[in-house]
Coordinates of C-alpha atoms in Angstrom, one line a residue:
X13 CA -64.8 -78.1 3.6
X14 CA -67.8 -79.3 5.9
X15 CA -67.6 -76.9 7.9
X16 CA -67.0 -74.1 5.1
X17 CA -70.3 -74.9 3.7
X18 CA -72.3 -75.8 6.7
X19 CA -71.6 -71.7 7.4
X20 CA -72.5 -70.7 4.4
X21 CA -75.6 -72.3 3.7
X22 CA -77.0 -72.6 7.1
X23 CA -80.6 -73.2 6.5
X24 CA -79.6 -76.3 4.3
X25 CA -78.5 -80.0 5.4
X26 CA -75.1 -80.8 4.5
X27 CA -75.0 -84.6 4.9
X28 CA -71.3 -86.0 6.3
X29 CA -71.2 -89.5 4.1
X30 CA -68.7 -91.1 5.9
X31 CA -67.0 -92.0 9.3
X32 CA -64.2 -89.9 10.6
X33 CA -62.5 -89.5 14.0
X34 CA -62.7 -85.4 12.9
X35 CA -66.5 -85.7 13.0
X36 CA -66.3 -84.8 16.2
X37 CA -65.5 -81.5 15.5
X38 CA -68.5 -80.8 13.0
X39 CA -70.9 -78.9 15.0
X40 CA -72.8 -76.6 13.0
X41 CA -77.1 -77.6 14.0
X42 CA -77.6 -78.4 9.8
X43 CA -74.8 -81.3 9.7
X44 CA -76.4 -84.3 9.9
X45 CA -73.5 -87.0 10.3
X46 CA -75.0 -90.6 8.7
X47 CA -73.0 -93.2 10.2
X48 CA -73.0 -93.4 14.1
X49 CA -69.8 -93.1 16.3
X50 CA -68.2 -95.8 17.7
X51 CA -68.8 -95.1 20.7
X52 CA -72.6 -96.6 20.2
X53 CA -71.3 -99.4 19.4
X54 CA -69.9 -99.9 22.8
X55 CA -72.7 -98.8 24.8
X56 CA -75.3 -100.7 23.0
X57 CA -73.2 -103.7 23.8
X58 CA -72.8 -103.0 27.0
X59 CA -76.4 -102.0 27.6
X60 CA -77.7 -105.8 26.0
X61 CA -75.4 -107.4 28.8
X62 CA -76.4 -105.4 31.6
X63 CA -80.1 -105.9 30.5
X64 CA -79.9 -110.1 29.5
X65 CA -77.2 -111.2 32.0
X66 CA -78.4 -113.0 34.9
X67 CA -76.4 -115.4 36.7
X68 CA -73.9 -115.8 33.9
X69 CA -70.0 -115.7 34.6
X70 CA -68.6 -112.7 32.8
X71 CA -65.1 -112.6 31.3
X72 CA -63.5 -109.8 29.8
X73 CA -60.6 -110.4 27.2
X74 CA -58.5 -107.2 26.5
X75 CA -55.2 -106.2 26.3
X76 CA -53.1 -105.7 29.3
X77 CA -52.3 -101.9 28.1
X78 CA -55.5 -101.7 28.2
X79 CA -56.2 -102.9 31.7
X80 CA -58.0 -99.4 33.3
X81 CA -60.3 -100.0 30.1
X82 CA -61.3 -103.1 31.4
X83 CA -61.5 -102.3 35.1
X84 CA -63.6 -99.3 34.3
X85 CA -66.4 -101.7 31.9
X86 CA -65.8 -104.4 35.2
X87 CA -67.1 -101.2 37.5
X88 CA -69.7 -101.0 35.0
X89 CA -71.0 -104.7 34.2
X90 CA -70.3 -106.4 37.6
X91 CA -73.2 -107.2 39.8
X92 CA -73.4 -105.3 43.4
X93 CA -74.6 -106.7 46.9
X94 CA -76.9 -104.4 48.8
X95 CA -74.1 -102.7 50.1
X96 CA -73.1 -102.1 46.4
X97 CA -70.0 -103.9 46.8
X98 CA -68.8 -105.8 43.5
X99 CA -69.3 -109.4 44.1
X100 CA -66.9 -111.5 44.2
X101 CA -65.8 -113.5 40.6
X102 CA -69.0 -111.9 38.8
X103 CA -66.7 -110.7 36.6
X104 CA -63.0 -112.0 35.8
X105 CA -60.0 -110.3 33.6
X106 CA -58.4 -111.8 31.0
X107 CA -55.4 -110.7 28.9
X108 CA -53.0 -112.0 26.3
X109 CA -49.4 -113.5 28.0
X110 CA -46.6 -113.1 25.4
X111 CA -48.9 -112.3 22.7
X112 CA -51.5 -115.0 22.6
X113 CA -54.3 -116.6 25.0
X114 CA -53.0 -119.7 26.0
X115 CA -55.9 -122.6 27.0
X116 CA -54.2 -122.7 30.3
X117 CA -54.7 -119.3 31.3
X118 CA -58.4 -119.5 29.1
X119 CA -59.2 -122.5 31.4
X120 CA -58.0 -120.8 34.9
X121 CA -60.4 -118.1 34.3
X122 CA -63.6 -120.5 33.0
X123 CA -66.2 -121.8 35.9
X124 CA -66.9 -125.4 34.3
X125 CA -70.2 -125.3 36.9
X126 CA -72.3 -122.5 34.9
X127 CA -72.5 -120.5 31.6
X128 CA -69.9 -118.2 30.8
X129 CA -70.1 -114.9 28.6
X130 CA -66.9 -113.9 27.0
X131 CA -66.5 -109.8 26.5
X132 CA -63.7 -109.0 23.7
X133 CA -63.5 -105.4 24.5
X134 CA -60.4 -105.3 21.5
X135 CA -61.0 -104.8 17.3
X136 CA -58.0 -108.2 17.6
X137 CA -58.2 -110.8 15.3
X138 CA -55.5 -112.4 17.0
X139 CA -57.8 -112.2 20.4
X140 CA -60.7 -113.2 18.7
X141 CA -59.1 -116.0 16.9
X142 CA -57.9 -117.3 20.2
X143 CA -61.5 -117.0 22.3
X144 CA -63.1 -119.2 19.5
X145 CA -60.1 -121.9 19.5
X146 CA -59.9 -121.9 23.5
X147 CA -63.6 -122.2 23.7
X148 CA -63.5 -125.4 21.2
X149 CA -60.9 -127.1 23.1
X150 CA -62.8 -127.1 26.6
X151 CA -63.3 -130.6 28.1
X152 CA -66.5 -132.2 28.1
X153 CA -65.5 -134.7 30.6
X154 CA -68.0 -132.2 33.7
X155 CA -71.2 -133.0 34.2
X156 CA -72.5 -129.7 32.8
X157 CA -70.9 -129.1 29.0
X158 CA -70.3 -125.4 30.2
X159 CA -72.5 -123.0 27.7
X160 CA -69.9 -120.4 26.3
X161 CA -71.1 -117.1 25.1
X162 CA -69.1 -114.9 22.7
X163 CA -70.1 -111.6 22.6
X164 CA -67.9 -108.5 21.1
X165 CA -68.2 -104.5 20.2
X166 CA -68.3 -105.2 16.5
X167 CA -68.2 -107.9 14.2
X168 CA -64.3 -108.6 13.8
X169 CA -62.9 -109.4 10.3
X170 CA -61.7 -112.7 11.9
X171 CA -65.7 -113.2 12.7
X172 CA -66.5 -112.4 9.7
X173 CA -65.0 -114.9 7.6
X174 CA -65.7 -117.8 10.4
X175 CA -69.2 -119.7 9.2
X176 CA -72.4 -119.0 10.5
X177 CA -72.4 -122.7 12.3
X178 CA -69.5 -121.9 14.1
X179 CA -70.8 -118.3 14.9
X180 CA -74.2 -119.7 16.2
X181 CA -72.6 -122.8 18.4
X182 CA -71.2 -119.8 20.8
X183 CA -74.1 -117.9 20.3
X184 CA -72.3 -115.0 18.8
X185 CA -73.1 -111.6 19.6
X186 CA -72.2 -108.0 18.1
X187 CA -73.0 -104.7 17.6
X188 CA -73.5 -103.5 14.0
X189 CA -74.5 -100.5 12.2
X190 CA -75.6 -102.5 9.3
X191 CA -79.4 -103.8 9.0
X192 CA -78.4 -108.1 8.6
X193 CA -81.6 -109.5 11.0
X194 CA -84.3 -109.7 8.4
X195 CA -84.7 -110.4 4.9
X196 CA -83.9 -107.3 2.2
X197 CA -86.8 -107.3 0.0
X198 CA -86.1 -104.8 -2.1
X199 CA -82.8 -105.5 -4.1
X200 CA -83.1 -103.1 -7.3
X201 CA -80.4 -101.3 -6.3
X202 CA -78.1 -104.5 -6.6
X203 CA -79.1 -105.8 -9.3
X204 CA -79.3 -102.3 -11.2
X205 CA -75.6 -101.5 -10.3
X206 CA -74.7 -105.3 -11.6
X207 CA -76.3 -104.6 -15.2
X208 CA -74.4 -101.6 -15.4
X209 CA -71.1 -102.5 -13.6
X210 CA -70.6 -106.1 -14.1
X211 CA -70.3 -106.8 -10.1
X212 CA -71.7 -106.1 -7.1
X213 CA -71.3 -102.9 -5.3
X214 CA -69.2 -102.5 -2.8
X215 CA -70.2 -100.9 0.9
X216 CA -68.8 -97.8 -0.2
X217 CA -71.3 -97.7 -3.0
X218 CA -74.0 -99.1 -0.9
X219 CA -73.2 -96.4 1.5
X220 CA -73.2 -93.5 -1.1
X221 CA -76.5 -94.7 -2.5
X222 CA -78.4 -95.0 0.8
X223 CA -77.0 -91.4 1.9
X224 CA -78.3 -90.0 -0.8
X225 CA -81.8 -91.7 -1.7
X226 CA -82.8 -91.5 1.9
X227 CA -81.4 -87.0 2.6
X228 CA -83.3 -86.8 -1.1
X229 CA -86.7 -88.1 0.6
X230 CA -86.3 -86.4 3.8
X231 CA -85.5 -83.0 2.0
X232 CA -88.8 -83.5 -0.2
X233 CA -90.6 -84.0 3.1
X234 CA -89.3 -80.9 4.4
X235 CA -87.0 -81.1 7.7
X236 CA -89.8 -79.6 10.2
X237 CA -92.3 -82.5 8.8
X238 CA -93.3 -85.2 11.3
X239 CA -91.6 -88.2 8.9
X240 CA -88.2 -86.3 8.7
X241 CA -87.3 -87.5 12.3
X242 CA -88.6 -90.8 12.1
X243 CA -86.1 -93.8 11.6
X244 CA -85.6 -95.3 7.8
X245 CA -84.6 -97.7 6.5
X246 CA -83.0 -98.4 3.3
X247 CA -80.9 -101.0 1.9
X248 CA -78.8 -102.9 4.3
X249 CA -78.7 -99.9 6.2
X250 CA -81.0 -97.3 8.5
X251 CA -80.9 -93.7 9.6
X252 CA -82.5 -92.2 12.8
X253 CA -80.7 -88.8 13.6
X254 CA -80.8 -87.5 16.8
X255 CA -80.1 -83.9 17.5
X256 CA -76.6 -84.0 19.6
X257 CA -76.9 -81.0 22.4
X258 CA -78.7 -78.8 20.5
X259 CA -75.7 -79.2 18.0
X260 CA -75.4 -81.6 14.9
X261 CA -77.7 -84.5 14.5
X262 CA -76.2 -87.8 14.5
X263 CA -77.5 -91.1 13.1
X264 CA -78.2 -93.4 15.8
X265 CA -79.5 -96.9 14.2
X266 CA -77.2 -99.3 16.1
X267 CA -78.2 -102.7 16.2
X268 CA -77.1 -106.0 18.7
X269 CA -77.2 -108.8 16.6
X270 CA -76.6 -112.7 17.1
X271 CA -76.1 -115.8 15.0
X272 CA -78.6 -118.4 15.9
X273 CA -79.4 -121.8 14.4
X274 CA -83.2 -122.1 14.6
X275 CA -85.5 -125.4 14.3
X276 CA -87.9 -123.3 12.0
X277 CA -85.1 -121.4 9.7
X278 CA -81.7 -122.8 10.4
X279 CA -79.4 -120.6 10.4
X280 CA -79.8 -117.1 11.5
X281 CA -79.4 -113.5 12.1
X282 CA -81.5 -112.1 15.0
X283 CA -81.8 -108.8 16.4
X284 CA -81.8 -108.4 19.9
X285 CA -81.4 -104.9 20.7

């Protein structure tokens, strides 16, 4: 159907609400797709690491299916002598035995003498689950209390339900489409829906309402105008569309996000890429 009337009205934006794998296929230079492929999820995380990391251990957790995945994002991460050989236990492997991460196998893999950054390259709750219970069980008995970093592609459901203190004592780190690091001042669109509905509005809803308030104001502004390119944002969420290859333009507003807990505020969301 996209595609139908993308070729039929071709001098018109036809706005794709949703995520699909078939997005892919939507080529047509007046689709504009809102939320941004998964893929930039990925790279944005892997772009934060290979920008922040200095002499951090990194380990990455994945599944052993998935083990070329891995190698290829070691290739990518590891840090290179001037020869631009990999050095040696930059970067370590680990994967599930039988299902689960035992703390044997989670210790084996740990350097007790500097800070480690934990990669889970999976969407697992089980994996996740068993990074955050591995890293609570590692002995303090070194002289160093070993700084653990859990960093991921997206914010696992397991994450999510987790609290924030538990987050922020492994300094927690995602990439997100949503807008979470600063306040949301403007909340008449929750409260609005609640009058009329009775509860608060689901993503969906959220989703449908920013697709449409913010292709409303860019149409009105007129898609050659100097605004129409510029990033927005709305509630919870923001739009920056990038024309794809001279083909559809595709909303790019990926965030990395961590949980912190601050003198000044406590507890908090911060944006750092």
């Amino acid at each position: 159907i996209t595609k139908y009337i993308a070729t039929e009205f071709s001098n018109t934006p036809i706005y794709y609400p949703i995520f699909s794998k078939k997005q892919t296929t939507l080529t047509h230079n007046n689709i504009y797709k809102t939320v941004p492929k998964k893929e930039l999820l990925i790279e944005s995380t892997l772009a934060y690491i290979k920008e922040n990391r200095k002499g951090e251990h990194l380990i990455l957790v994945g599944k052993e299916e998935n083990l070329s995945k891995l190698k290829a994002y070691k290739s990518a991460l590891a840090k290179r002598n001037a020869s631009g050989t990999i050095l040696e236990n930059d970067v370590t492997l680990l994967t599930p035995s039988k299902g689960y991460i035992s703390n044997e196998d989670f210790l084996k893999k740990l350097k007790l003498e500097q800070e480690n950054w934990f990669l889970i390259t999976e969407s697992d709750n089980v994996i996740t689950a068993d990074v955050f219970n591995n890293a609570k069980a590692i002995p303090r008995d070194s002289i160093l209390e070993t700084p653990i970093k859990i960093i991921s592609f997206e914010k696992s459901e397991d994450a999510e339900k987790m609290p924030y203190e538990s987050l922020a004592k492994y300094n927690y780190t995602y990439a997100t489409y949503n807008v979470e690091y600063e306040e949301v001042l403007n909340k008449n669109f929750e409260q609005e829906y609640f009058k009329r509905n009775n509860t608060f509005p689901s993503k969906y809803a959220i989703n449908g309402f920013n697709v449409t308030y913010d292709a409303i104001l860019r149409s009105i502004k007129g898609a050659d105008s100097e605004d129409a390119g510029k990033a927005s944002y709305r509630f919870k969420q923001a739009f920056h569309y990038r024309n794809a290859s001279g083909k559809t333009n595709e909303n790019q507003a990926v965030f990395v996000n961590t949980i912190e807990n601050t003198k000044e505020k406590g507890l908090q969301i911060i944006r750092l890429r």
